[in-house]
Structures are given as structure tokens and as C-alpha cells.
């Protein structure tokens, strides 16, 4: 019996640099090439210009007294300043706490308090969020405080706030002021600070989307995320000639690691199409910037494919990209290849706690494997699939996926209990995802273990039923959940989003199932929707769908 265990091979060693050193090397190597384009801000930087901005911000942070190990929060949608703060904080050794831009006051308070942030960089407004207003609500002392000497009752460690607004209200330090502050720190002092940092130090806290309970702060080092960005970019074959459109949020590792660090380690251009995801902005960015690569979670690609049904965009320069973040439906992958000119698109699988990517399909994998699996173990990492007793299962059997290696987080910030629950003594991160490994080491993700449905004693994997409905021509997107049922233990509910203009009903979808899938997998209920409850990172909140369906169907048993 061959156990479900593999180790990712590569002849390329891991990088030992700090993020700041890797950034400086790229600035030196590609000074005049384009580094960053933020289209909604009409901003463009060469590597030399970006390097200047990053150094200026880093010197200003030192002038503000930000010390290595201090926590610096950022609460903003995608923008050029986000990228500048990411690399400036890495240079001064501050731990960047990336805060979800759609958090509201109580969630923000939790993240700032739990991480003990000393400073926070914030946007002014985004969609329905008024960041200044929420901060004033949380910090009534703010308006009367001098930036840098805030004395808050609720957040005693917070010293000051930097606003990205051109003229922020009282109490906030304006972003533009950083240029003046930087003059107080000689360049040599910044260099000295940088050279005192080590790659194993914590540099980032990312609160995991956590579908229930309080978010946990995955704490990641330079080595963790720099190498992950580097190896993801290697898999894509990125170079200084590539231009990557990043519509995924920067606060999440998909944006800041796979996107920003993937580009920085290869000299490729980072392109932000919009502050938050808009399918048109993403496709326009590809067409107008001559992009070679595009990232997205499945729902983003689905929205782009829907737009392409109505309108043409020149995607002729695209070659590759990544779909990741949640189950990547086979039919959607096929369409991305055939209709978006992304012949080399790859699937990546991972989680914040593993920096994030631990498995990825490769450019040489055959089409079938590239659309149906999440590929093989990334270089320098190990994967195994275990049973309920922690023993590796034979190949082909379904169990929990675990990851070990350089990418595994240092731990959850100030939460040893949660760390011990998911990271075992041998260094394996237990993902909570159900997976299956074939003889060649390719892994299929079957779903989250807690999303599995047991109906009448039969295990039903929502993913399998979802994949089946994607083959129906009227179905744009579909999510399958289980809800409690007196007779069968659980019953299956499908939430379906149809393509524009399509009108099929539940009976038609049930008829479509007949003789095509086993009767116990056929959903009893269908709900037609325009959207799904979702996090900003494109993760469907199945627990919310369950709540809604239980409520709606409570009289129906
Ligand atoms: P996060 O920490 O927010 O990145 O979420 C990690 C979770 O996203 C994983 O544990 C998986 O459940 C899910 N996930 C990420 N990528 C994939 C993928 N390619 N296929 C299936 N699930 C995925």
C-alpha cells in the first residue's frame, strides 16, 4: 500500500532574504521597468520610483518610533499605498496586521486589540464603509489627540492613525505628511535597521476568514511568505516581462503574497484594476495593460465569463494566472482556458496558515489534471492525508489533508490553544479540508470536513453535486449544503444562480439529475439566487446559507 504522502521536489533552494532585501534587489535589477499600476488611482511607478516611495514611508515610520516587532495595522481596499506600506513595514521590521476592509467597528476593535497594534493606516471611505467615522466612534479621544500620542481607553496600545485621505479630520496623521517626517531619518539609519532583521522573524499577522467564532491571527515570517510568493511565481514562470492583474484583495494572502510577493520576487508588474472587485475593471485592465496573467477566486472568473458573453475584450496577451481560494469548478476552469485565452492557468490550494499555497497544478500537467485537481505538493513542502486517528491513508481514500514545511505559520498570535489544535508537535498543519491523493501524487479537494452531508447514512460531498450542476447550460454558479432533516438526518439544498435570461426551475433541474447522479445526491430543495453570502475573499459562507435555508424550510418537513 502506497501511503497518501508526498514531498514537493525542486532544484531551486529556498530564499534566505528578508522581504526588504528581496525588494531592494528587484529595485536594483529592474529600476526603469514598470513595478506597479493602480488603475483606479491613475498611478504608475517604476521599480526605482516604488523603491523611493517605500523607503520614504519606512523612514517616516522610524521617525514615528515604529520599532521591530511593533504591530502596524492596515485597513484599506486595494491601492498603491497598501503596497508601499507592505514593503515599508517589512523594511522597518514592523509586523503588518492586514485588516479586512469590510470589517465594521467591533471586528476592527477585536483585530486591533488582539494584535496590539501601535499604529493603523486607514482609507477614508470604501463602498458603505466610512473608516474615519468608525474610528471616531471607537476612539472618542481621537479628535482631541495629537497623532502619535493617542491615549485610548479601549485600545491602550494604539498610538496613532495615518489616513490615506488628502485632508483627514482632526487626530489623523495625513499620508502626505510622511514625506516631511521621513527627512528626520537618515537613509543610513534605515539600512542599519534593515540589516538587523532576520528572515525568521514575524512580519505579518493575517486574520483568517474564520466562518464561525473569533478570527485567529495567523502569524507569518519573512521566510514563510517571501518563499511562498517566489515559488508560486516560479510555477507560473513569471519574469520581468510579465504583467499580472490582481483583482483579489491585498489584505488576504492571495493579493499580498501570491500577487505582490510573486511579482516582487520576479520583477513582474503588479496591476490593481480597482479598489474592490469589478469584472469590467479587471477585463479592461487585462486589455489595456497588455496583461500576461490574471488572478481570481472562482466567483470572479464566473462574473468575468458572464460579462464576456455580452461584450468583447482583447485578452490576446493573457497566458496564465491562478484560480484559487475555494473549490475551482471544472467547467469554469475549462471556460477560462477556452474563452479567456488563459491556456496555462493553474489552480492553487492553500490556507492563510500555510502562507498560503501548499499545492498547485503545473504548466506541464495535462488538461484533465489541471481542471480536476489542485495539483501536487509545492517544492520544499510535504502533504499527507490522514484518517481520524492521524494515520496516513492509502492513496485514493478520502481523509484530512495536512501540510508541513517552510510555509507553515509561526502560530496564531497570542493564542496557544488554537495553535495547538491545528498545528501538531511534528509541525503538521491540519487543514480541516477533505482530500484524496492519486498514485502520481495529484490531490483532489473534496470539501471542508464540516460541509460534508450525511443523508440517510450516505456520505454526500457537496463538491461532487456542484460539479454536476455546472454541466447544465443554464447554471452560472451553484452551491450545495445540507440541512437537518427528521427522516434522513440531513437533506440536500442547492442554491443556484442562473445565467442572465435563463429560466429553468427546480423540477427541470431535478429531471436533469435523473439517471445521471444517484438518487440520494439529488437535492430535495432548490433556491434560485442572484448572489451567495460571501466573504471579500470569495469564500462562500455556507453556514449562512444553512441558516437561511433552515429558516425558510422549517415548515416544510
Ligand atoms: P484562507 O485561509 O482564507 O485562504 O482559506 C483557506 C481555505 O480555503 C482552505 O482550507 C480551503 O478550504 C479553501 N481553499 C483554498 N484554495 C482552494 C482550492 N483550490 N480548492 C478548494 N478549496 C480551497
Short mmCIF file of N, CA and C and ligand atoms in Angstrom, two decimals, residues 209 252 325-328 347-352 374 433 445 448 539, ligand 1:
data_model
loop_
_atom_site.label_atom_id
_atom_site.label_comp_id
_atom_site.label_asym_id
_atom_site.label_seq_id
_atom_site.Cartn_x
_atom_site.Cartn_y
_atom_site.Cartn_z
N UNK A 209 -10.31 34.08 7.70
CA UNK A 209 -11.70 34.45 7.45
C UNK A 209 -12.63 33.81 8.48
N UNK A 252 -5.59 39.88 2.01
CA UNK A 252 -5.55 38.43 2.06
C UNK A 252 -4.28 37.95 1.34
N UNK A 325 -8.61 29.73 -3.78
CA UNK A 325 -9.36 30.34 -2.68
C UNK A 325 -10.51 29.49 -2.21
N UNK A 326 -11.06 28.73 -3.13
CA UNK A 326 -12.18 27.84 -2.80
C UNK A 326 -12.30 26.85 -3.97
N UNK A 327 -13.18 25.91 -3.86
CA UNK A 327 -13.32 24.90 -4.91
C UNK A 327 -13.37 25.54 -6.30
N UNK A 328 -12.53 25.07 -7.19
CA UNK A 328 -12.49 25.63 -8.55
C UNK A 328 -13.27 24.70 -9.47
N UNK A 347 -4.36 25.99 -10.89
CA UNK A 347 -5.14 26.04 -9.65
C UNK A 347 -4.15 25.98 -8.51
N UNK A 348 -4.36 26.82 -7.50
CA UNK A 348 -3.54 26.72 -6.30
C UNK A 348 -4.47 26.42 -5.13
N UNK A 349 -3.94 25.66 -4.20
CA UNK A 349 -4.70 25.34 -2.99
C UNK A 349 -3.84 25.73 -1.79
N UNK A 350 -4.48 26.28 -0.79
CA UNK A 350 -3.75 26.56 0.44
C UNK A 350 -4.62 27.24 1.44
N UNK A 351 -3.99 27.73 2.48
CA UNK A 351 -4.72 28.46 3.51
C UNK A 351 -3.78 29.48 4.13
N UNK A 352 -4.36 30.52 4.74
CA UNK A 352 -3.55 31.59 5.31
C UNK A 352 -2.45 31.03 6.19
N UNK A 374 -5.99 19.92 -7.58
CA UNK A 374 -5.26 21.12 -7.16
C UNK A 374 -3.75 20.88 -7.33
N UNK A 433 -9.60 20.28 5.65
CA UNK A 433 -10.14 20.01 4.32
C UNK A 433 -10.04 18.52 4.02
N UNK A 445 -9.48 18.16 -3.86
CA UNK A 445 -10.10 18.63 -2.62
C UNK A 445 -11.59 18.27 -2.71
N UNK A 448 -14.71 21.03 2.67
CA UNK A 448 -14.40 21.19 4.09
C UNK A 448 -15.00 20.00 4.84
N UNK A 539 -14.97 33.55 -0.45
CA UNK A 539 -15.37 32.28 0.16
C UNK A 539 -16.85 32.32 0.48
P1 LIG B 1 -7.99 31.10 3.68
O1 LIG B 1 -7.17 30.83 4.87
O2 LIG B 1 -8.93 32.23 3.85
O3 LIG B 1 -7.13 31.29 2.47
O4 LIG B 1 -8.89 29.81 3.42
C1 LIG B 1 -8.32 28.54 3.29
C2 LIG B 1 -9.35 27.54 2.83
O5 LIG B 1 -9.81 27.86 1.51
C3 LIG B 1 -8.81 26.15 2.70
O6 LIG B 1 -8.75 25.49 3.95
C4 LIG B 1 -9.80 25.51 1.73
O7 LIG B 1 -10.97 25.11 2.41
C5 LIG B 1 -10.15 26.66 0.81
N1 LIG B 1 -9.40 26.60 -0.46
C6 LIG B 1 -8.39 27.37 -0.84
N2 LIG B 1 -7.98 27.05 -2.10
C7 LIG B 1 -8.76 26.03 -2.52
C8 LIG B 1 -8.85 25.24 -3.72
N3 LIG B 1 -8.07 25.47 -4.78
N4 LIG B 1 -9.79 24.27 -3.77
C9 LIG B 1 -10.62 24.05 -2.73
N5 LIG B 1 -10.60 24.75 -1.59
C10 LIG B 1 -9.68 25.74 -1.46
#
